[in-house]
Amino acid sequence: VGAVITKLQDAFVHYADSLADSELGTLDVDLRLIQESLKEDIGR
């Protein structure tokens, strides 16, 4: 039972890490879009 719980815990940690990585990937794109929008607003 302990080994199964450990494997489940490892699987959930791996899943959570992959979610965090995918969110960080889109964060970079979001920040670039915000930066471009701010540049356009300041340029007006």
CSV table of N, CA and C in Angstrom, one decimal:
chain,number,residue,atom,x,y,z
A,1,VAL,N,0.8,-1.2,0.0
A,1,VAL,CA,0.0,0.0,0.0
A,1,VAL,C,0.9,1.2,0.0
A,2,GLY,N,1.9,1.2,0.8
A,2,GLY,CA,2.8,2.4,0.9
A,2,GLY,C,3.5,2.7,-0.5
A,3,ALA,N,3.9,1.6,-1.2
A,3,ALA,CA,4.5,1.8,-2.5
A,3,ALA,C,3.5,2.4,-3.5
A,4,VAL,N,2.3,2.0,-3.4
A,4,VAL,CA,1.2,2.6,-4.4
A,4,VAL,C,1.0,4.0,-4.1
A,5,ILE,N,1.0,4.4,-2.8
A,5,ILE,CA,0.8,5.8,-2.4
A,5,ILE,C,2.0,6.6,-2.9
A,6,THR,N,3.2,6.1,-2.7
A,6,THR,CA,4.4,6.8,-3.2
A,6,THR,C,4.3,7.0,-4.7
A,7,LYS,N,3.9,6.0,-5.5
A,7,LYS,CA,3.8,6.1,-6.9
A,7,LYS,C,2.8,7.1,-7.3
A,8,LEU,N,1.6,7.1,-6.6
A,8,LEU,CA,0.6,8.1,-6.9
A,8,LEU,C,1.1,9.5,-6.6
A,9,GLN,N,1.7,9.7,-5.5
A,9,GLN,CA,2.3,11.0,-5.1
A,9,GLN,C,3.3,11.5,-6.2
A,10,ASP,N,4.1,10.6,-6.6
A,10,ASP,CA,5.1,11.0,-7.7
A,10,ASP,C,4.4,11.4,-9.0
A,11,ALA,N,3.3,10.6,-9.3
A,11,ALA,CA,2.6,10.9,-10.5
A,11,ALA,C,1.9,12.3,-10.4
A,12,PHE,N,1.3,12.6,-9.2
A,12,PHE,CA,0.7,13.9,-9.1
A,12,PHE,C,1.7,15.1,-9.1
A,13,VAL,N,2.9,14.8,-8.5
A,13,VAL,CA,3.9,15.9,-8.5
A,13,VAL,C,4.4,16.1,-9.9
A,14,HIS,N,4.6,15.0,-10.7
A,14,HIS,CA,5.0,15.2,-12.1
A,14,HIS,C,3.9,15.9,-12.9
A,15,TYR,N,2.7,15.6,-12.7
A,15,TYR,CA,1.5,16.2,-13.4
A,15,TYR,C,1.5,17.7,-13.0
A,16,ALA,N,1.7,18.1,-11.7
A,16,ALA,CA,1.6,19.5,-11.3
A,16,ALA,C,2.8,20.2,-11.9
A,17,ASP,N,4.0,19.6,-12.0
A,17,ASP,CA,5.1,20.3,-12.6
A,17,ASP,C,4.9,20.5,-14.1
A,18,SER,N,4.3,19.6,-14.8
A,18,SER,CA,4.1,19.8,-16.2
A,18,SER,C,3.0,20.9,-16.4
A,19,LEU,N,2.0,21.0,-15.5
A,19,LEU,CA,1.1,22.1,-15.7
A,19,LEU,C,1.8,23.4,-15.4
A,20,ALA,N,2.6,23.5,-14.4
A,20,ALA,CA,3.3,24.7,-14.2
A,20,ALA,C,4.2,25.1,-15.4
A,21,ASP,N,4.9,24.2,-16.0
A,21,ASP,CA,5.8,24.4,-17.1
A,21,ASP,C,4.9,25.0,-18.3
A,22,SER,N,3.8,24.4,-18.5
A,22,SER,CA,3.0,24.9,-19.7
A,22,SER,C,2.4,26.3,-19.4
A,23,GLU,N,2.1,26.6,-18.2
A,23,GLU,CA,1.6,27.9,-17.8
A,23,GLU,C,2.7,28.9,-18.0
A,24,LEU,N,4.0,28.6,-17.6
A,24,LEU,CA,5.1,29.5,-17.8
A,24,LEU,C,5.4,29.7,-19.2
A,25,GLY,N,5.2,28.7,-20.1
A,25,GLY,CA,5.4,28.9,-21.5
A,25,GLY,C,4.4,29.9,-22.1
A,26,THR,N,3.2,29.9,-21.7
A,26,THR,CA,2.2,30.9,-22.2
A,26,THR,C,2.4,32.2,-21.5
A,27,LEU,N,3.0,32.2,-20.3
A,27,LEU,CA,3.2,33.5,-19.6
A,27,LEU,C,4.2,34.4,-20.4
A,28,ASP,N,5.2,33.8,-21.0
A,28,ASP,CA,6.1,34.5,-21.8
A,28,ASP,C,5.5,35.2,-23.0
A,29,VAL,N,4.6,34.5,-23.7
A,29,VAL,CA,3.8,35.0,-24.8
A,29,VAL,C,2.9,36.1,-24.3
A,30,ASP,N,2.2,35.9,-23.2
A,30,ASP,CA,1.3,36.9,-22.7
A,30,ASP,C,2.1,38.2,-22.3
A,31,LEU,N,3.3,38.1,-21.7
A,31,LEU,CA,4.0,39.2,-21.4
A,31,LEU,C,4.5,40.0,-22.6
A,32,ARG,N,4.9,39.3,-23.7
A,32,ARG,CA,5.2,40.0,-24.9
A,32,ARG,C,4.1,40.7,-25.5
A,33,LEU,N,2.9,40.1,-25.5
A,33,LEU,CA,1.7,40.8,-26.0
A,33,LEU,C,1.4,42.1,-25.2
A,34,ILE,N,1.5,42.0,-23.9
A,34,ILE,CA,1.3,43.1,-23.1
A,34,ILE,C,2.3,44.2,-23.3
A,35,GLN,N,3.6,43.8,-23.5
A,35,GLN,CA,4.6,44.8,-23.8
A,35,GLN,C,4.3,45.5,-25.1
A,36,GLU,N,4.0,44.8,-26.1
A,36,GLU,CA,3.7,45.4,-27.4
A,36,GLU,C,2.5,46.3,-27.3
A,37,SER,N,1.5,45.9,-26.6
A,37,SER,CA,0.3,46.8,-26.4
A,37,SER,C,0.7,48.1,-25.7
A,38,LEU,N,1.5,48.0,-24.7
A,38,LEU,CA,2.0,49.2,-23.9
A,38,LEU,C,2.8,50.1,-24.8
A,39,LYS,N,3.7,49.5,-25.7
A,39,LYS,CA,4.5,50.3,-26.6
A,39,LYS,C,3.6,51.1,-27.5
A,40,GLU,N,2.5,50.4,-28.0
A,40,GLU,CA,1.6,51.1,-28.9
A,40,GLU,C,0.8,52.2,-28.2
A,41,ASP,N,0.4,52.0,-27.0
A,41,ASP,CA,-0.3,53.0,-26.2
A,41,ASP,C,0.6,54.2,-25.9
A,42,ILE,N,1.8,53.9,-25.6
A,42,ILE,CA,2.7,55.0,-25.2
A,42,ILE,C,3.1,55.8,-26.5
A,43,GLY,N,3.2,55.1,-27.6
A,43,GLY,CA,3.5,55.8,-28.9
A,43,GLY,C,2.5,56.7,-29.4
A,44,ARG,N,1.2,56.6,-28.9
A,44,ARG,CA,0.1,57.4,-29.5
A,44,ARG,C,0.2,58.8,-28.9
